[in-house]
Amino acid sequence: ENEEEVKYAEDLRERIMHEFPELQTHEVHYKPVGPHPIAMFEVGIANPAQFGAFVPWVAIHHGPLSVLVHPNTGDDLRGHTQNAMWIGEKLPLKVSRFEEIKKMKEAATIKLQHAQEELRRET
């Protein structure tokens, strides 16, 4: 990122907090975090009315920044890929970690199911 984009992001975050105080606006991460390849900050939207007000606003005011809009459903891989939308340039996300976590969860679920079957057989 360049310094101008970082400054724009900081100013945009301040503006969001002022114009949308009902939203959860998180701190800026100045280094890549999770699947995000560049610095970022998160804005939590709690309901459809907030979504309807905020997303068109950020579509107009995002400037040089890329904005990823995604649901928080517990399926991070799907939320950041299939169910996501971009405002501005779409950036490549590092989703391999989500895939690893999903496989680990699936394996744990299978082990749990086998253990439950064993318990049922013993009773």
Coordinates of N, CA, C and O in Angstrom, one line a residue:
E1 N 0.8 -1.2 0.0 CA 0.0 0.0 0.0 C 0.9 1.2 0.0 O 2.0 1.2 0.5
N2 N 0.3 2.3 -0.4 CA 1.1 3.5 -0.4 C 0.5 4.4 0.8 O -0.6 4.2 1.3
E3 N 1.3 5.4 1.2 CA 0.9 6.2 2.3 C -0.4 7.0 2.1 O -1.2 7.2 3.0
E4 N -0.6 7.4 0.8 CA -1.9 8.1 0.5 C -3.1 7.2 0.8 O -4.1 7.7 1.3
E5 N -3.0 5.9 0.4 CA -4.1 5.0 0.6 C -4.3 4.7 2.1 O -5.5 4.7 2.6
V6 N -3.2 4.6 2.9 CA -3.4 4.4 4.3 C -4.0 5.6 4.9 O -4.9 5.5 5.8
K7 N -3.6 6.8 4.5 CA -4.2 8.1 5.1 C -5.7 8.1 4.7 O -6.6 8.5 5.5
Y8 N -6.0 7.7 3.5 CA -7.4 7.7 3.0 C -8.2 6.8 3.9 O -9.4 7.1 4.3
A9 N -7.7 5.6 4.1 CA -8.4 4.6 4.9 C -8.6 5.1 6.4 O -9.7 4.9 6.9
E10 N -7.6 5.7 6.9 CA -7.7 6.3 8.3 C -8.8 7.3 8.3 O -9.7 7.4 9.2
D11 N -8.8 8.2 7.3 CA -9.8 9.3 7.3 C -11.2 8.7 7.0 O -12.2 9.2 7.6
L12 N -11.3 7.7 6.1 CA -12.6 7.1 5.9 C -13.1 6.4 7.1 O -14.3 6.5 7.4
R13 N -12.3 5.7 7.8 CA -12.7 5.1 9.1 C -13.3 6.1 10.1 O -14.3 5.9 10.7
E14 N -12.6 7.2 10.2 CA -13.1 8.3 11.1 C -14.4 8.8 10.6 O -15.3 9.1 11.4
R15 N -14.5 9.0 9.3 CA -15.8 9.5 8.8 C -16.9 8.5 9.0 O -18.1 8.8 9.4
I16 N -16.6 7.2 8.9 CA -17.6 6.1 9.1 C -18.1 6.2 10.6 O -19.3 6.1 10.9
M17 N -17.1 6.3 11.5 CA -17.5 6.4 12.9 C -18.4 7.6 13.2 O -19.2 7.5 14.1
H18 N -18.1 8.7 12.5 CA -18.9 9.9 12.8 C -20.3 9.8 12.1 O -21.3 10.1 12.7
E19 N -20.4 9.3 10.9 CA -21.6 9.2 10.1 C -22.5 8.0 10.4 O -23.7 8.0 10.2
F20 N -21.8 6.9 10.9 CA -22.5 5.7 11.2 C -22.1 5.2 12.6 O -21.5 4.1 12.8
P21 N -22.4 6.0 13.7 CA -22.0 5.6 15.0 C -22.6 4.3 15.5 O -22.1 3.6 16.4
E22 N -23.7 3.8 14.9 CA -24.3 2.6 15.3 C -23.6 1.3 14.8 O -23.8 0.2 15.2
L23 N -22.6 1.5 13.8 CA -21.9 0.4 13.3 C -20.7 0.1 14.2 O -20.1 1.0 14.8
Q24 N -20.2 -1.1 14.2 CA -19.0 -1.5 14.9 C -17.8 -1.3 14.0 O -17.6 -2.0 13.1
T25 N -17.1 -0.2 14.2 CA -15.9 0.1 13.4 C -14.7 -0.3 14.2 O -14.4 0.3 15.2
H26 N -13.9 -1.2 13.7 CA -12.8 -1.8 14.4 C -11.5 -1.0 14.0 O -11.4 -0.2 13.1
E27 N -10.4 -1.3 14.8 CA -9.1 -0.7 14.5 C -8.5 -1.0 13.2 O -8.8 -2.1 12.6
V28 N -7.7 -0.2 12.7 CA -6.9 -0.5 11.5 C -5.9 -1.5 11.8 O -5.1 -1.4 12.7
H29 N -5.8 -2.5 10.9 CA -4.7 -3.5 10.9 C -3.7 -3.0 9.8 O -4.0 -3.1 8.7
Y30 N -2.5 -2.6 10.2 CA -1.6 -2.0 9.3 C -0.8 -3.0 8.5 O -0.1 -2.7 7.6
K31 N -0.9 -4.3 8.9 CA -0.2 -5.4 8.2 C -1.3 -6.4 7.8 O -2.4 -6.4 8.4
P32 N -1.0 -7.2 6.8 CA -2.0 -8.2 6.4 C -2.5 -9.1 7.6 O -1.7 -9.4 8.5
V33 N -3.7 -9.4 7.6 CA -4.3 -10.2 8.7 C -5.3 -11.2 8.1 O -6.0 -10.8 7.2
G34 N -5.2 -12.4 8.6 CA -6.1 -13.5 8.1 C -6.0 -13.6 6.6 O -4.8 -13.6 6.1
P35 N -7.1 -13.6 5.8 CA -7.0 -13.8 4.4 C -6.7 -12.5 3.6 O -6.4 -12.5 2.4
H36 N -6.7 -11.4 4.4 CA -6.5 -10.1 3.7 C -5.1 -9.8 3.4 O -4.2 -9.8 4.3
P37 N -4.8 -9.5 2.1 CA -3.4 -9.4 1.7 C -2.7 -8.0 2.0 O -1.5 -7.9 1.8
I38 N -3.6 -7.1 2.4 CA -3.0 -5.7 2.7 C -3.7 -5.2 4.0 O -4.6 -5.8 4.6
A39 N -3.2 -4.0 4.4 CA -3.8 -3.4 5.6 C -5.3 -3.3 5.4 O -5.8 -3.2 4.3
M40 N -6.0 -3.3 6.6 CA -7.5 -3.2 6.5 C -8.1 -2.8 7.8 O -7.4 -2.9 8.8
F41 N -9.4 -2.5 7.8 CA -10.2 -2.3 9.0 C -11.6 -2.9 8.7 O -12.0 -3.0 7.5
E42 N -12.2 -3.3 9.7 CA -13.5 -4.0 9.6 C -14.6 -3.1 10.1 O -14.4 -2.4 11.1
V43 N -15.8 -3.2 9.5 CA -17.0 -2.5 9.9 C -18.0 -3.6 10.1 O -18.4 -4.3 9.1
G44 N -18.6 -3.7 11.3 CA -19.6 -4.7 11.5 C -21.0 -4.1 11.3 O -21.3 -3.1 11.9
I45 N -21.8 -4.8 10.5 CA -23.1 -4.4 10.2 C -24.1 -5.5 10.8 O -23.9 -6.7 10.6
A46 N -25.0 -5.0 11.6 CA -25.8 -5.9 12.4 C -27.2 -6.3 11.8 O -27.8 -7.3 12.2
N47 N -27.7 -5.5 10.9 CA -29.0 -5.8 10.4 C -29.2 -5.2 9.0 O -28.4 -4.4 8.5
P48 N -30.3 -5.6 8.3 CA -30.5 -5.2 6.9 C -30.6 -3.7 6.7 O -30.1 -3.1 5.7
A49 N -31.2 -3.0 7.7 CA -31.3 -1.5 7.6 C -29.9 -0.9 7.6 O -29.6 0.0 6.8
Q50 N -29.0 -1.3 8.4 CA -27.6 -0.8 8.4 C -26.9 -1.1 7.1 O -26.2 -0.3 6.6
F51 N -27.1 -2.3 6.6 CA -26.5 -2.8 5.4 C -27.0 -1.8 4.2 O -26.2 -1.3 3.5
G52 N -28.3 -1.6 4.2 CA -28.9 -0.8 3.2 C -28.4 0.7 3.2 O -28.4 1.3 2.1
A53 N -28.1 1.2 4.4 CA -27.6 2.5 4.5 C -26.1 2.6 4.2 O -25.7 3.5 3.5
F54 N -25.3 1.7 4.7 CA -23.9 1.8 4.6 C -23.3 1.3 3.3 O -22.4 2.0 2.8
V55 N -23.7 0.2 2.7 CA -23.1 -0.3 1.5 C -23.2 0.7 0.4 O -22.1 1.0 -0.3
P56 N -24.3 1.3 0.1 CA -24.3 2.3 -1.0 C -23.4 3.5 -0.7 O -22.8 4.1 -1.6
W57 N -23.4 3.9 0.6 CA -22.5 5.0 1.0 C -21.1 4.7 0.7 O -20.3 5.5 0.2
V58 N -20.6 3.5 1.2 CA -19.2 3.2 1.0 C -18.9 3.0 -0.5 O -17.8 3.2 -0.9
A59 N -19.9 2.5 -1.3 CA -19.7 2.4 -2.7 C -19.3 3.7 -3.4 O -18.5 3.8 -4.3
I60 N -19.9 4.8 -2.8 CA -19.6 6.1 -3.3 C -18.3 6.7 -2.8 O -17.6 7.4 -3.5
H61 N -18.0 6.4 -1.5 CA -16.9 7.1 -0.8 C -15.7 6.3 -0.6 O -14.7 6.7 0.1
H62 N -15.6 5.1 -1.2 CA -14.4 4.2 -1.0 C -13.1 4.8 -1.6 O -12.0 4.3 -1.2
G63 N -13.2 5.7 -2.5 CA -12.0 6.3 -3.1 C -11.1 5.2 -3.8 O -11.6 4.4 -4.5
P64 N -9.8 5.2 -3.5 CA -8.9 4.3 -4.1 C -8.9 2.9 -3.4 O -8.1 2.0 -3.8
L65 N -9.7 2.8 -2.4 CA -9.7 1.5 -1.6 C -10.5 0.4 -2.1 O -11.6 0.7 -2.8
S66 N -10.2 -0.8 -1.9 CA -11.0 -2.0 -2.2 C -11.8 -2.3 -0.9 O -11.2 -2.3 0.2
V67 N -13.1 -2.6 -1.2 CA -13.9 -3.0 0.0 C -14.5 -4.3 -0.2 O -15.1 -4.6 -1.3
L68 N -14.3 -5.2 0.7 CA -14.8 -6.6 0.7 C -16.0 -6.6 1.6 O -15.9 -6.2 2.8
V69 N -17.2 -6.9 1.0 CA -18.4 -7.0 1.8 C -18.7 -8.5 1.9 O -18.9 -9.2 0.9
H70 N -18.8 -9.1 3.1 CA -19.1 -10.5 3.3 C -19.8 -10.8 4.5 O -19.7 -10.0 5.5
P71 N -20.6 -11.9 4.5 CA -21.4 -12.2 5.7 C -20.5 -13.0 6.7 O -19.4 -13.5 6.4
N72 N -20.9 -12.9 8.0 CA -20.2 -13.7 9.0 C -21.2 -14.8 9.4 O -22.0 -14.6 10.3
T73 N -21.1 -15.9 8.8 CA -22.0 -17.1 9.0 C -21.3 -18.2 9.7 O -22.0 -19.2 10.1
G74 N -20.0 -18.1 10.0 CA -19.3 -19.3 10.5 C -18.6 -20.1 9.5 O -17.7 -20.8 9.8
D75 N -19.0 -19.9 8.2 CA -18.2 -20.5 7.1 C -17.4 -19.5 6.5 O -17.8 -18.8 5.5
D76 N -16.2 -19.3 7.0 CA -15.4 -18.2 6.5 C -14.9 -18.3 5.1 O -14.9 -17.3 4.4
L77 N -14.7 -19.5 4.7 CA -14.3 -19.7 3.3 C -15.4 -19.3 2.3 O -15.1 -18.5 1.4
R78 N -16.6 -19.8 2.5 CA -17.7 -19.4 1.6 C -18.0 -17.9 1.8 O -18.3 -17.2 0.8
G79 N -17.9 -17.4 3.0 CA -18.2 -16.0 3.3 C -17.3 -15.0 2.6 O -17.7 -14.0 2.1
H80 N -16.0 -15.4 2.5 CA -15.0 -14.6 1.8 C -14.9 -14.8 0.3 O -14.2 -14.1 -0.3
T81 N -15.6 -15.8 -0.2 CA -15.5 -16.1 -1.6 C -16.8 -16.1 -2.3 O -17.2 -15.1 -2.9
Q82 N -17.6 -17.2 -2.2 CA -18.8 -17.3 -2.9 C -19.9 -16.3 -2.5 O -20.7 -15.9 -3.3
N83 N -19.9 -16.0 -1.2 CA -21.0 -15.1 -0.8 C -20.5 -13.7 -0.6 O -21.2 -12.9 0.1
A84 N -19.4 -13.3 -1.1 CA -18.8 -12.0 -0.9 C -19.0 -11.1 -2.2 O -19.3 -11.6 -3.3
M85 N -18.9 -9.8 -2.0 CA -19.0 -8.9 -3.1 C -17.9 -7.8 -2.8 O -17.6 -7.5 -1.7
W86 N -17.4 -7.3 -3.9 CA -16.3 -6.3 -3.9 C -16.8 -5.0 -4.4 O -17.6 -4.9 -5.3
I87 N -16.3 -3.9 -3.7 CA -16.5 -2.6 -4.2 C -15.1 -2.1 -4.5 O -14.2 -2.1 -3.6
G88 N -14.9 -1.6 -5.7 CA -13.5 -1.3 -6.1 C -12.8 -2.5 -6.6 O -13.4 -3.5 -7.0
E89 N -11.5 -2.5 -6.7 CA -10.7 -3.6 -7.2 C -10.8 -4.8 -6.3 O -10.6 -4.7 -5.1
K90 N -11.1 -5.9 -7.0 CA -11.1 -7.2 -6.2 C -9.6 -7.6 -6.0 O -8.8 -7.7 -6.9
L91 N -9.3 -7.9 -4.7 CA -8.0 -8.4 -4.3 C -8.0 -9.9 -4.1 O -8.9 -10.5 -3.7
P92 N -6.8 -10.5 -4.4 CA -6.7 -11.9 -4.2 C -6.6 -12.2 -2.7 O -5.7 -11.6 -2.0
L93 N -7.4 -13.0 -2.1 CA -7.4 -13.3 -0.7 C -6.6 -14.6 -0.5 O -6.5 -15.5 -1.4
K94 N -6.0 -14.7 0.7 CA -5.3 -15.9 1.1 C -6.3 -16.8 1.8 O -6.3 -16.8 3.0
V95 N -7.0 -17.6 1.0 CA -8.1 -18.4 1.6 C -7.6 -19.8 2.0 O -8.4 -20.6 2.5
S96 N -6.3 -20.1 1.7 CA -5.9 -21.5 2.0 C -6.0 -21.9 3.5 O -6.3 -23.0 3.8
R97 N -5.9 -20.9 4.4 CA -6.1 -21.2 5.8 C -7.5 -21.6 6.1 O -7.7 -22.5 6.9
F98 N -8.5 -20.9 5.5 CA -9.9 -21.3 5.7 C -10.1 -22.7 5.2 O -10.8 -23.5 5.8
E99 N -9.5 -23.1 4.1 CA -9.6 -24.5 3.6 C -9.1 -25.5 4.6 O -9.7 -26.5 4.8
E100 N -7.9 -25.2 5.2 CA -7.3 -26.1 6.2 C -8.2 -26.2 7.4 O -8.4 -27.3 7.9
I101 N -8.8 -25.1 7.9 CA -9.6 -25.1 9.0 C -10.9 -25.9 8.7 O -11.4 -26.7 9.5
K102 N -11.5 -25.7 7.5 CA -12.7 -26.4 7.2 C -12.4 -27.9 7.1 O -13.2 -28.7 7.6
K103 N -11.3 -28.4 6.6 CA -10.9 -29.8 6.5 C -10.8 -30.4 8.0 O -11.2 -31.5 8.3
M104 N -10.1 -29.6 8.8 CA -9.9 -30.0 10.2 C -11.3 -30.1 10.9 O -11.5 -31.1 11.7
K105 N -12.2 -29.2 10.7 CA -13.5 -29.3 11.3 C -14.3 -30.5 10.8 O -15.0 -31.2 11.6
E106 N -14.2 -30.8 9.5 CA -14.9 -31.9 8.9 C -14.3 -33.2 9.5 O -15.1 -34.1 9.8
A107 N -13.0 -33.3 9.7 CA -12.4 -34.5 10.3 C -12.8 -34.7 11.7 O -13.1 -35.8 12.2
A108 N -12.9 -33.6 12.5 CA -13.3 -33.6 13.9 C -14.8 -34.1 13.9 O -15.1 -34.8 14.8
T109 N -15.6 -33.6 13.0 CA -17.0 -34.0 13.0 C -17.1 -35.5 12.8 O -17.9 -36.2 13.4
I110 N -16.3 -36.0 11.8 CA -16.4 -37.5 11.5 C -15.9 -38.3 12.7 O -16.6 -39.3 13.1
K111 N -14.9 -37.8 13.4 CA -14.4 -38.5 14.6 C -15.5 -38.5 15.7 O -15.7 -39.5 16.4
L112 N -16.2 -37.4 15.9 CA -17.2 -37.3 16.9 C -18.4 -38.2 16.5 O -18.9 -38.9 17.4
Q113 N -18.7 -38.3 15.3 CA -19.8 -39.2 14.8 C -19.4 -40.6 15.1 O -20.3 -41.4 15.6
H114 N -18.2 -41.0 14.8 CA -17.8 -42.4 15.1 C -17.8 -42.7 16.6 O -18.2 -43.8 17.0
A115 N -17.3 -41.7 17.4 CA -17.4 -41.9 18.9 C -18.8 -42.1 19.4 O -19.1 -42.9 20.2
Q116 N -19.7 -41.3 18.8 CA -21.1 -41.4 19.2 C -21.7 -42.7 18.8 O -22.4 -43.3 19.6
E117 N -21.3 -43.2 17.7 CA -21.8 -44.6 17.2 C -21.3 -45.6 18.2 O -22.0 -46.6 18.5
E118 N -20.0 -45.5 18.6 CA -19.4 -46.5 19.5 C -20.1 -46.5 20.8 O -20.4 -47.5 21.4
L119 N -20.4 -45.3 21.3 CA -21.2 -45.2 22.6 C -22.6 -45.8 22.5 O -23.0 -46.5 23.4
R120 N -23.2 -45.6 21.4 CA -24.6 -46.2 21.2 C -24.5 -47.7 21.2 O -25.4 -48.4 21.7
R121 N -23.5 -48.3 20.5 CA -23.3 -49.7 20.4 C -23.1 -50.3 21.8 O -23.5 -51.4 22.1
E122 N -22.4 -49.6 22.7 CA -22.0 -50.1 24.0 C -23.2 -50.1 24.9 O -23.2 -50.8 25.9
T123 N -24.2 -49.3 24.6 CA -25.4 -49.2 25.5 C -26.5 -50.1 25.1 O -26.6 -50.6 24.1

